DNA sequence: GTATTAAGTTAGTCTTAACTAACAAATTAG
DNA sequence: CTAATTTGTTAGTTAAGACTAACTTAATAC
């Protein structure tokens, strides 16, 4: 398998290539606090291992294999964070550093167990998606309802933080997966949204709620 | 702090010096699967860090500091094993390799939380003691009742695996900490013990029970 | 009590992953 | 469109932690 160091390069490459799809040696160097020549060397090594496409003076692009491996590390990181918060009583601000270390543990069983105990979550409580065991996350296109604008037409795709309380709240308002929602207006002061769906012609949703609803735009 | 590699040397030194109080370079080399010259070099480095007393051609002895650091790693290992079994539902045979990795995690908070959730255990379910946060384990002299011989006089020192069931069992027989027990005989077939204490002149204890009672000989 | 064997050390090499200094290519500015 | 700046690469060095080969000290055997 890969060294701890390589895993950190993979994670950084994955994170930084989110938007453009590629990363410059310079950005990677800054993000990792590692000097550029070291990064160049490492990229050659990782290219040999088919983790990244590397050509002199060209932007770095993760291979399919590299993306998958990165996603699996991120999976371990997010599962750990969630486990620490939900099952051990840590605060969110405390868990990042611990997860940063535990994500490198080599034990499929450990993370399978965490996933099981957390009921196979697809999103962490911040709405950040958790890659599955194959490193897949098709959800890529989802956004939070709270990030949509008036006039947008969206379809309910997933719910973050599925507590009983919250699910009951959604049931009472007949909000369910697949539901088509139109955003009528957004209150600029507290970001409360007024939305329309089915026979609910004017339903008001707080920002707290909107941040927990993941939708697909169309 | 120390590197993962140094931590493994510390653990091995601690484990191997259990009886004699010192270790040969050769034993350490075999135990770690690392060649002798490498071990010698490492010992010099660790001597400089005041973790071990090193003199050419002499046995290796952990310093007080080295012992403490080793005990703290073992604490992390045992807490992890226990946590994985008791709180996550792993079997004992699965946890060693995971604990071997997690013991190197740098996060006092994580292990403090494990200890808290496990109710500050002093022994794991095998009766192996867990060092406290200062690396102390005074209990050194304790042995399992099951390891004693007929004629031995012992004093109850600690109980392993303190489930409600087991504590009730002990209460019913008036067995408690500090109790003086004399071993009358041991059934060679199943290691059942016949013991005498207070006004219980002939109490029979199964091997399962005897393995869970830690006693002090005198 | 010397000879043999086992244990320990010294010296030199290798790999990984970092660094600096110096140079080359690409980008941006005028 | 050339000059200056930024970005990227090459070459050579370093530290940690492993190795082998060769040598030395200590232990054991006869």
Short mmCIF file of C-alpha atoms (C1' of nucleotides) in Angstrom, two decimals:
data_model
loop_
_atom_site.label_atom_id
_atom_site.label_comp_id
_atom_site.label_asym_id
_atom_site.label_seq_id
_atom_site.Cartn_x
_atom_site.Cartn_y
_atom_site.Cartn_z
CA UNK A 1 0.00 0.00 0.00
CA UNK A 2 1.02 3.64 0.05
CA UNK A 3 3.03 5.50 2.63
CA UNK A 4 1.50 8.00 4.99
CA UNK A 5 3.29 10.70 3.03
CA UNK A 6 1.83 9.61 -0.30
CA UNK A 7 -1.61 9.51 1.27
CA UNK A 8 -1.25 13.13 2.29
CA UNK A 9 -0.25 14.12 -1.24
CA UNK A 10 -3.29 12.25 -2.57
CA UNK A 11 -5.64 14.01 -0.19
CA UNK A 12 -4.23 17.41 -1.06
CA UNK A 13 -4.40 16.71 -4.79
CA UNK A 14 -7.99 15.61 -4.45
CA UNK A 15 -9.02 18.61 -2.37
CA UNK A 16 -7.27 21.16 -4.57
CA UNK A 17 -8.49 19.73 -7.86
CA UNK A 18 -12.13 19.96 -6.78
CA UNK A 19 -12.96 22.87 -9.10
CA UNK A 20 -10.49 23.02 -11.98
CA UNK A 21 -9.86 19.30 -12.11
CA UNK A 22 -6.13 19.92 -12.02
CA UNK A 23 -3.58 21.40 -9.60
CA UNK A 24 -0.34 23.32 -10.08
CA UNK A 25 2.82 22.14 -8.42
CA UNK A 26 2.94 25.52 -6.74
CA UNK A 27 -0.50 25.25 -5.14
CA UNK A 28 0.19 21.75 -3.93
CA UNK A 29 3.52 22.88 -2.53
CA UNK A 30 1.90 25.72 -0.60
CA UNK A 31 -0.97 23.62 0.64
CA UNK A 32 1.32 20.91 2.01
CA UNK A 33 4.04 23.28 3.20
CA UNK A 34 6.54 21.30 1.21
CA UNK A 35 8.99 22.96 -1.19
CA UNK A 36 8.37 22.67 -4.92
CA UNK A 37 11.31 20.44 -5.85
CA UNK A 38 10.16 17.88 -3.30
CA UNK A 39 6.68 17.99 -4.78
CA UNK A 40 8.01 17.55 -8.31
CA UNK A 41 9.97 14.49 -7.22
CA UNK A 42 7.01 13.01 -5.44
CA UNK A 43 4.80 13.55 -8.49
CA UNK A 44 7.21 11.56 -10.61
CA UNK A 45 7.15 8.77 -8.11
CA UNK A 46 3.37 8.84 -7.90
CA UNK A 47 3.08 9.00 -11.67
CA UNK A 48 5.11 5.81 -11.83
CA UNK A 49 2.56 4.27 -9.47
CA UNK A 50 -0.24 5.47 -11.77
CA UNK A 51 -1.75 7.71 -9.13
CA UNK A 52 -1.32 10.96 -11.03
CA UNK A 53 -0.82 12.08 -14.62
CA UNK A 54 2.44 13.99 -14.71
CA UNK A 55 4.12 15.84 -17.55
CA UNK A 56 6.82 18.47 -17.09
CA UNK A 57 5.45 21.99 -16.76
CA UNK A 58 1.86 20.78 -17.02
CA UNK A 59 -0.84 20.82 -14.34
CA UNK A 60 -1.19 17.73 -12.17
CA UNK A 61 -4.23 15.52 -12.71
CA UNK A 62 -5.21 12.58 -10.55
CA UNK A 63 -5.72 9.30 -12.37
CA UNK A 64 -8.89 7.31 -11.82
CA UNK A 65 -6.90 5.12 -9.44
CA UNK A 66 -5.53 8.18 -7.61
CA UNK A 67 -8.99 9.65 -7.24
CA UNK A 68 -10.35 6.46 -5.82
CA UNK A 69 -7.54 6.08 -3.31
CA UNK A 70 -7.95 9.69 -2.25
CA UNK A 71 -11.70 9.25 -1.84
CA UNK A 72 -11.12 6.21 0.34
CA UNK A 73 -8.84 8.20 2.63
CA UNK A 74 -11.43 10.95 2.82
CA UNK A 75 -14.02 8.31 3.60
CA UNK A 76 -11.91 7.16 6.55
CA UNK A 77 -11.42 10.75 7.70
CA UNK A 78 -15.12 11.64 7.62
CA UNK A 79 -16.29 8.39 9.17
CA UNK A 80 -13.79 8.92 11.97
CA UNK A 81 -14.91 12.48 12.58
CA UNK A 82 -18.51 11.43 12.64
CA UNK A 83 -17.83 8.49 14.90
CA UNK A 84 -15.92 10.63 17.37
CA UNK A 85 -18.72 13.17 17.54
CA UNK A 86 -21.75 10.89 17.48
CA UNK A 87 -20.48 7.90 19.42
CA UNK A 88 -17.82 9.29 21.73
CA UNK A 89 -19.18 12.71 22.55
CA UNK A 90 -16.45 14.89 21.08
CA UNK A 91 -17.14 18.40 19.79
CA UNK A 92 -16.67 19.06 16.08
CA UNK A 93 -13.80 21.44 16.73
CA UNK A 94 -11.81 18.70 18.50
CA UNK A 95 -12.02 15.89 15.99
CA UNK A 96 -10.16 17.13 12.93
CA UNK A 97 -6.67 16.49 14.26
CA UNK A 98 -7.55 13.06 15.55
CA UNK A 99 -9.21 12.08 12.26
CA UNK A 100 -6.17 13.40 10.41
CA UNK A 101 -4.17 10.65 12.12
CA UNK A 102 -6.73 7.85 12.20
CA UNK A 103 -7.45 8.20 8.48
CA UNK A 104 -4.10 6.50 7.84
CA UNK A 105 -4.91 3.38 9.87
CA UNK A 106 -4.82 0.26 7.70
CA UNK A 107 -7.85 -1.73 8.77
CA UNK A 108 -10.85 -2.09 6.49
CA UNK A 109 -12.67 -3.76 9.39
CA UNK A 110 -12.35 -0.75 11.66
CA UNK A 111 -13.93 1.63 9.19
CA UNK A 112 -16.55 -0.90 8.12
CA UNK A 113 -17.55 -1.13 11.77
CA UNK A 114 -17.68 2.64 12.16
CA UNK A 115 -19.88 2.88 9.07
CA UNK A 116 -22.14 0.15 10.45
CA UNK A 117 -22.48 1.78 13.86
CA UNK A 118 -23.26 5.11 12.20
CA UNK A 119 -25.87 3.46 9.93
CA UNK A 120 -23.91 3.87 6.70
CA UNK A 121 -24.10 7.65 6.49
CA UNK A 122 -23.81 9.27 3.07
CA UNK A 123 -23.27 12.77 4.46
CA UNK A 124 -21.71 14.03 7.63
CA UNK A 125 -23.68 16.46 9.79
CA UNK A 126 -22.20 19.41 7.87
CA UNK A 127 -23.63 18.02 4.64
CA UNK A 128 -20.21 17.00 3.43
CA UNK A 129 -20.57 13.77 1.51
CA UNK A 130 -18.84 10.58 2.63
CA UNK A 131 -17.48 8.44 -0.21
CA UNK A 132 -18.66 4.83 -0.18
CA UNK A 133 -16.43 1.78 0.09
CA UNK A 134 -15.61 2.01 -3.63
CA UNK A 135 -14.66 5.66 -3.36
CA UNK A 136 -17.78 6.70 -5.25
CA UNK A 137 -19.82 9.79 -4.62
CA UNK A 138 -22.35 10.36 -7.44
CA UNK A 139 -24.05 13.03 -5.33
CA UNK A 140 -21.42 15.44 -6.66
CA UNK A 141 -24.07 17.72 -8.16
CA UNK A 142 -26.07 18.16 -4.97
CA UNK A 143 -26.17 21.50 -3.21
CA UNK A 144 -27.74 22.65 0.00
CA UNK A 145 -31.19 24.20 -0.35
CA UNK A 146 -29.81 27.12 1.64
CA UNK A 147 -27.42 27.89 -1.21
CA UNK A 148 -30.16 28.23 -3.84
CA UNK A 149 -31.65 31.50 -5.09
CA UNK A 150 -35.22 32.69 -5.54
CA UNK A 151 -36.72 31.27 -8.75
CA UNK A 152 -34.65 28.07 -8.63
CA UNK A 153 -36.47 24.79 -9.23
CA UNK A 154 -34.90 21.92 -7.30
CA UNK A 155 -35.51 18.28 -6.43
CA UNK A 156 -34.96 16.83 -2.94
CA UNK A 157 -31.94 14.53 -3.08
CA UNK A 158 -30.79 13.80 0.46
CA UNK A 159 -31.15 14.81 4.07
CA UNK A 160 -28.31 15.63 6.42
CA UNK A 161 -28.47 14.78 10.09
CA UNK A 162 -31.36 12.41 9.96
CA UNK A 163 -32.49 12.56 13.56
CA UNK A 164 -35.97 11.34 14.44
CA UNK A 165 -36.97 14.90 15.33
CA UNK A 166 -35.90 16.24 11.99
CA UNK A 167 -37.51 13.45 9.99
CA UNK A 168 -40.80 14.02 11.83
CA UNK A 169 -40.52 17.71 11.05
CA UNK A 170 -40.15 16.91 7.35
CA UNK A 171 -43.02 14.40 7.41
CA UNK A 172 -45.36 16.94 8.94
CA UNK A 173 -44.63 19.21 5.98
CA UNK A 174 -44.78 16.36 3.45
CA UNK A 175 -41.18 16.92 2.36
CA UNK A 176 -39.66 13.72 0.99
CA UNK A 177 -36.96 12.55 -1.44
CA UNK A 178 -37.75 13.31 -5.07
CA UNK A 179 -40.06 16.19 -4.19
CA UNK A 180 -39.87 19.13 -6.59
CA UNK A 181 -39.55 22.47 -4.84
CA UNK A 182 -39.66 26.02 -6.18
CA UNK A 183 -37.95 28.79 -4.23
CA UNK A 184 -40.26 31.79 -4.05
CA UNK A 185 -38.17 34.17 -1.94
CA UNK A 186 -35.35 34.46 0.58
CA UNK A 187 -35.52 36.76 3.59
CA UNK A 188 -32.17 38.59 3.47
CA UNK A 189 -31.99 39.13 7.22
CA UNK A 190 -32.05 35.54 8.47
CA UNK A 191 -32.01 33.62 5.17
CA UNK A 192 -35.42 32.11 5.86
CA UNK A 193 -36.87 30.70 2.63
CA UNK A 194 -40.38 30.73 1.30
CA UNK A 195 -40.91 27.75 -1.00
CA UNK A 196 -43.70 26.10 -2.98
CA UNK A 197 -44.25 22.39 -3.63
CA UNK A 198 -47.23 20.12 -4.39
CA UNK A 199 -50.22 21.60 -2.60
CA UNK A 200 -48.07 23.61 -0.20
CA UNK A 201 -48.24 26.96 -1.95
CA UNK A 202 -46.29 28.99 0.63
CA UNK A 203 -44.20 27.08 3.14
CA UNK A 204 -41.58 28.92 5.20
CA UNK A 205 -38.33 27.09 6.05
CA UNK A 206 -35.67 28.39 8.44
CA UNK A 207 -32.04 28.54 7.36
CA UNK A 208 -31.26 25.78 9.89
CA UNK A 209 -33.60 23.50 7.98
CA UNK A 210 -32.46 24.61 4.53
CA UNK A 211 -28.84 23.84 5.37
CA UNK A 212 -29.84 20.24 6.08
CA UNK A 213 -31.65 19.63 2.80
CA UNK A 214 -29.55 18.58 -0.18
CA UNK A 215 -31.11 19.21 -3.56
CA UNK A 216 -30.46 18.71 -7.23
CA UNK A 217 -30.94 21.75 -9.43
CA UNK A 218 -32.65 21.52 -12.79
CA UNK B 1 7.73 13.67 20.85
CA UNK B 2 9.14 10.35 19.66
CA UNK B 3 8.83 8.73 16.29
CA UNK B 4 6.69 5.71 15.64
CA UNK B 5 9.89 3.70 15.30
CA UNK B 6 11.23 4.78 18.68
CA UNK B 7 7.89 3.95 20.24
CA UNK B 8 8.14 0.41 18.93
CA UNK B 9 11.63 0.03 20.38
CA UNK B 10 10.33 1.31 23.72
CA UNK B 11 7.46 -1.15 23.76
CA UNK B 12 9.75 -4.06 22.93
CA UNK B 13 12.29 -3.04 25.56
CA UNK B 14 9.52 -2.79 28.14
CA UNK B 15 8.00 -6.14 27.26
CA UNK B 16 11.31 -8.00 27.15
CA UNK B 17 12.70 -6.54 30.34
CA UNK B 18 9.65 -7.67 32.33
CA UNK B 19 11.53 -10.44 34.17
CA UNK B 20 15.29 -9.75 34.20
CA UNK B 21 14.93 -5.98 34.18
CA UNK B 22 17.35 -5.78 31.26
CA UNK B 23 17.45 -6.91 27.63
CA UNK B 24 20.23 -8.02 25.32
CA UNK B 25 20.71 -6.35 21.97
CA UNK B 26 20.26 -9.78 20.45
CA UNK B 27 16.85 -10.44 22.02
CA UNK B 28 15.62 -7.01 21.06
CA UNK B 29 16.89 -7.53 17.53
CA UNK B 30 15.04 -10.85 17.20
CA UNK B 31 11.85 -9.54 18.76
CA UNK B 32 11.67 -6.55 16.43
CA UNK B 33 12.96 -8.39 13.37
CA UNK B 34 15.59 -5.72 12.97
CA UNK B 35 19.26 -6.57 12.55
CA UNK B 36 21.63 -6.02 15.46
CA UNK B 37 23.66 -3.12 14.06
CA UNK B 38 20.48 -1.16 13.52
CA UNK B 39 19.45 -1.85 17.09
CA UNK B 40 22.84 -0.76 18.43
CA UNK B 41 22.57 2.51 16.54
CA UNK B 42 19.07 3.12 17.78
CA UNK B 43 20.09 2.41 21.36
CA UNK B 44 22.75 5.10 21.14
CA UNK B 45 20.20 7.53 19.83
CA UNK B 46 17.72 6.63 22.54
CA UNK B 47 20.41 6.78 25.20
CA UNK B 48 21.08 10.36 24.10
CA UNK B 49 17.39 11.03 24.64
CA UNK B 50 17.63 9.49 28.12
CA UNK B 51 15.19 6.71 27.30
CA UNK B 52 17.61 3.85 27.90
CA UNK B 53 20.89 3.24 29.75
CA UNK B 54 23.41 2.13 27.16
CA UNK B 55 26.99 0.99 27.55
CA UNK B 56 28.92 -1.00 24.97
CA UNK B 57 28.58 -4.76 25.42
CA UNK B 58 26.28 -4.35 28.41
CA UNK B 59 22.59 -5.27 28.69
CA UNK B 60 20.05 -2.57 27.87
CA UNK B 61 18.07 -1.04 30.72
CA UNK B 62 15.19 1.38 30.34
CA UNK B 63 15.50 4.63 32.25
CA UNK B 64 12.68 5.80 34.47
CA UNK B 65 11.65 8.12 31.65
CA UNK B 66 11.80 5.28 29.12
CA UNK B 67 9.69 3.03 31.33
CA UNK B 68 7.06 5.69 31.73
CA UNK B 69 6.86 6.43 28.03
CA UNK B 70 6.60 2.72 27.28
CA UNK B 71 3.86 2.26 29.86
CA UNK B 72 1.91 5.12 28.31
CA UNK B 73 2.04 3.47 24.89
CA UNK B 74 0.88 0.20 26.43
CA UNK B 75 -1.89 2.11 28.14
CA UNK B 76 -3.03 3.39 24.75
CA UNK B 77 -2.80 -0.09 23.26
CA UNK B 78 -4.85 -1.77 25.97
CA UNK B 79 -7.45 0.97 26.17
CA UNK B 80 -7.89 0.73 22.41
CA UNK B 81 -8.25 -3.04 22.48
CA UNK B 82 -10.79 -2.82 25.25
CA UNK B 83 -12.69 -0.05 23.56
CA UNK B 84 -12.86 -1.95 20.28
CA UNK B 85 -14.19 -5.05 22.01
CA UNK B 86 -16.54 -3.51 24.54
CA UNK B 87 -17.86 -0.53 22.62
CA UNK B 88 -17.62 -1.52 18.99
CA UNK B 89 -18.33 -5.21 19.13
CA UNK B 90 -15.03 -6.58 17.81
CA UNK B 91 -13.75 -10.00 18.83
CA UNK B 92 -10.51 -10.15 20.83
CA UNK B 93 -8.69 -11.88 18.02
CA UNK B 94 -9.36 -8.98 15.65
CA UNK B 95 -8.23 -6.05 17.75
CA UNK B 96 -4.51 -6.53 18.23
CA UNK B 97 -3.46 -5.28 14.81
CA UNK B 98 -5.73 -2.27 14.97
CA UNK B 99 -4.53 -1.36 18.46
CA UNK B 100 -0.95 -1.77 17.27
CA UNK B 101 -1.58 1.16 14.95
CA UNK B 102 -3.87 3.30 17.09
CA UNK B 103 -1.44 3.19 20.03
CA UNK B 104 0.74 5.65 18.11
CA UNK B 105 -1.98 8.28 17.72
CA UNK B 106 -0.98 11.54 19.38
CA UNK B 107 -4.11 12.70 21.15
CA UNK B 108 -4.37 12.62 24.93
CA UNK B 109 -8.04 13.54 24.57
CA UNK B 110 -8.88 10.46 22.53
CA UNK B 111 -7.49 8.06 25.10
CA UNK B 112 -8.90 10.03 28.01
CA UNK B 113 -12.30 9.66 26.39
CA UNK B 114 -11.83 5.93 25.84
CA UNK B 115 -10.85 5.54 29.49
CA UNK B 116 -13.90 7.53 30.56
CA UNK B 117 -16.31 5.53 28.40
CA UNK B 118 -14.81 2.30 29.75
CA UNK B 119 -15.11 3.54 33.36
CA UNK B 120 -11.40 3.89 33.97
CA UNK B 121 -10.53 0.20 33.84
CA UNK B 122 -7.40 -0.97 35.71
CA UNK B 123 -7.35 -4.38 34.02
CA UNK B 124 -8.47 -5.57 30.64
CA UNK B 125 -10.79 -8.58 30.44
CA UNK B 126 -7.78 -10.92 30.29
CA UNK B 127 -6.56 -9.58 33.62
CA UNK B 128 -3.74 -7.71 31.97
CA UNK B 129 -3.23 -4.45 33.83
CA UNK B 130 -3.70 -1.09 32.13
CA UNK B 131 -1.18 1.59 33.20
CA UNK B 132 -2.73 4.81 34.46
CA UNK B 133 -2.22 8.24 32.92
CA UNK B 134 1.13 8.55 34.74
CA UNK B 135 2.33 5.22 33.46
CA UNK B 136 2.02 3.67 36.92
CA UNK B 137 0.97 0.12 37.69
CA UNK B 138 1.63 -0.81 41.36
CA UNK B 139 -0.43 -3.98 40.96
CA UNK B 140 2.70 -5.64 39.58
CA UNK B 141 2.68 -8.34 42.25
CA UNK B 142 -0.86 -9.58 41.61
CA UNK B 143 -1.52 -12.97 40.12
CA UNK B 144 -4.66 -14.75 39.07
CA UNK B 145 -6.18 -17.06 41.67
CA UNK B 146 -6.21 -19.73 38.96
CA UNK B 147 -2.40 -19.67 38.93
CA UNK B 148 -2.04 -20.44 42.64
CA UNK B 149 -1.30 -23.84 44.14
CA UNK B 150 -2.89 -25.81 46.98
CA UNK B 151 -1.71 -24.53 50.34
CA UNK B 152 -1.21 -20.94 49.11
CA UNK B 153 -2.60 -18.15 51.30
CA UNK B 154 -3.72 -15.16 49.25
CA UNK B 155 -5.54 -11.85 49.61
CA UNK B 156 -8.18 -10.61 47.10
CA UNK B 157 -6.70 -7.63 45.25
CA UNK B 158 -8.82 -6.95 42.17
CA UNK B 159 -11.55 -8.32 39.97
CA UNK B 160 -11.40 -8.65 36.23
CA UNK B 161 -14.44 -8.19 34.05
CA UNK B 162 -16.66 -6.55 36.62
CA UNK B 163 -20.05 -7.28 35.10
CA UNK B 164 -23.12 -7.02 37.29
CA UNK B 165 -23.62 -10.77 37.03
CA UNK B 166 -20.15 -11.52 38.22
CA UNK B 167 -20.24 -9.05 41.09
CA UNK B 168 -23.55 -10.53 42.28
CA UNK B 169 -21.98 -13.97 42.11
CA UNK B 170 -19.14 -12.77 44.33
CA UNK B 171 -21.50 -11.04 46.76
CA UNK B 172 -23.53 -14.19 47.18
CA UNK B 173 -20.37 -15.98 48.28
CA UNK B 174 -19.16 -13.03 50.41
CA UNK B 175 -16.00 -12.63 48.34
CA UNK B 176 -14.70 -9.06 48.48
CA UNK B 177 -11.47 -7.07 48.19
CA UNK B 178 -9.04 -7.67 51.02
CA UNK B 179 -10.50 -11.09 51.81
CA UNK B 180 -7.93 -13.72 52.86
CA UNK B 181 -8.33 -17.02 51.04
CA UNK B 182 -6.60 -20.36 51.53
CA UNK B 183 -6.43 -22.80 48.64
CA UNK B 184 -7.34 -26.27 49.85
CA UNK B 185 -7.12 -28.26 46.62
CA UNK B 186 -7.23 -28.08 42.86
CA UNK B 187 -9.12 -30.60 40.74
CA UNK B 188 -6.55 -31.57 38.08
CA UNK B 189 -9.18 -32.37 35.43
CA UNK B 190 -10.95 -29.00 35.11
CA UNK B 191 -8.84 -26.85 37.48
CA UNK B 192 -11.78 -26.26 39.78
CA UNK B 193 -10.53 -24.97 43.16
CA UNK B 194 -11.70 -25.72 46.65
CA UNK B 195 -10.92 -22.77 48.90
CA UNK B 196 -11.50 -21.69 52.49
CA UNK B 197 -12.17 -18.16 53.81
CA UNK B 198 -13.90 -16.62 56.82
CA UNK B 199 -16.81 -18.91 57.71
CA UNK B 200 -16.85 -20.55 54.28
CA UNK B 201 -14.91 -23.70 55.09
CA UNK B 202 -15.21 -25.40 51.72
CA UNK B 203 -16.24 -23.26 48.77
CA UNK B 204 -15.78 -24.59 45.23
CA UNK B 205 -14.81 -22.12 42.49
CA UNK B 206 -14.70 -22.93 38.80
CA UNK B 207 -11.61 -22.12 36.75
CA UNK B 208 -13.65 -19.49 34.88
CA UNK B 209 -14.14 -17.67 38.17
CA UNK B 210 -10.58 -18.18 39.40
CA UNK B 211 -9.15 -16.64 36.24
CA UNK B 212 -11.09 -13.46 36.99
CA UNK B 213 -9.86 -13.01 40.54
CA UNK B 214 -6.54 -11.23 41.06
CA UNK B 215 -4.82 -11.93 44.32
CA UNK B 216 -1.74 -10.98 46.27
CA UNK B 217 0.31 -13.87 47.66
CA UNK B 218 1.77 -13.74 51.17
"C1'" DG C 1 43.31 -21.68 29.73
"C1'" DT C 2 43.30 -21.36 25.03
"C1'" DA C 3 39.94 -22.22 21.01
"C1'" DT C 4 35.61 -21.75 19.29
"C1'" DT C 5 31.21 -19.71 19.05
"C1'" DA C 6 27.96 -16.20 20.04
"C1'" DA C 7 26.99 -11.41 20.79
"C1'" DG C 8 27.96 -6.69 19.89
"C1'" DT C 9 30.12 -2.92 17.29
"C1'" DT C 10 32.08 -0.20 13.35
"C1'" DA C 11 32.06 1.28 8.80
"C1'" DG C 12 29.91 1.93 4.72
"C1'" DT C 13 25.60 1.61 1.66
"C1'" DC C 14 20.60 2.19 0.47
"C1'" DT C 15 15.89 4.35 0.37
"C1'" DT C 16 12.53 7.75 1.58
"C1'" DA C 17 11.38 12.21 1.89
"C1'" DA C 18 12.78 16.42 3.01
"C1'" DC C 19 15.97 20.67 1.78
"C1'" DT C 20 18.86 24.61 -1.01
"C1'" DA C 21 21.05 26.53 -5.03
"C1'" DA C 22 21.03 27.11 -9.70
"C1'" DC C 23 18.92 26.83 -14.03
"C1'" DA C 24 14.94 26.54 -17.54
"C1'" DA C 25 10.31 27.22 -19.18
"C1'" DA C 26 6.01 29.68 -19.14
"C1'" DT C 27 3.43 33.59 -18.14
"C1'" DT C 28 2.60 38.48 -17.64
"C1'" DA C 29 3.65 43.30 -18.19
"C1'" DG C 30 5.14 47.07 -20.64
"C1'" DC D 1 7.45 41.22 -28.76
"C1'" DT D 2 10.95 41.36 -25.77
"C1'" DA D 3 11.84 41.80 -20.50
"C1'" DA D 4 10.67 40.66 -16.02
"C1'" DT D 5 8.43 37.64 -13.01
"C1'" DT D 6 6.56 33.49 -11.67
"C1'" DT D 7 6.54 28.60 -11.92
"C1'" DG D 8 8.82 24.31 -12.48
"C1'" DT D 9 12.94 21.31 -12.83
"C1'" DT D 10 17.71 19.46 -12.06
"C1'" DA D 11 21.42 18.45 -9.23
"C1'" DG D 12 23.33 17.76 -5.06
"C1'" DT D 13 22.82 17.41 0.29
"C1'" DT D 14 20.78 15.83 4.62
"C1'" DA D 15 18.51 12.90 8.33
"C1'" DA D 16 16.14 8.78 9.73
"C1'" DG D 17 16.17 4.13 9.80
"C1'" DA D 18 17.04 0.13 7.55
"C1'" DC D 19 20.84 -3.17 5.57
"C1'" DT D 20 25.60 -6.14 4.81
"C1'" DA D 21 30.41 -7.10 5.58
"C1'" DA D 22 34.05 -7.11 8.53
"C1'" DC D 23 35.91 -6.78 12.98
"C1'" DT D 24 36.00 -7.04 18.29
"C1'" DT D 25 34.59 -8.47 22.78
"C1'" DA D 26 32.42 -11.77 25.73
"C1'" DA D 27 30.85 -16.37 26.76
"C1'" DT D 28 31.28 -21.42 26.38
"C1'" DA D 29 33.50 -25.67 25.50
"C1'" DC D 30 36.95 -28.81 25.80
#
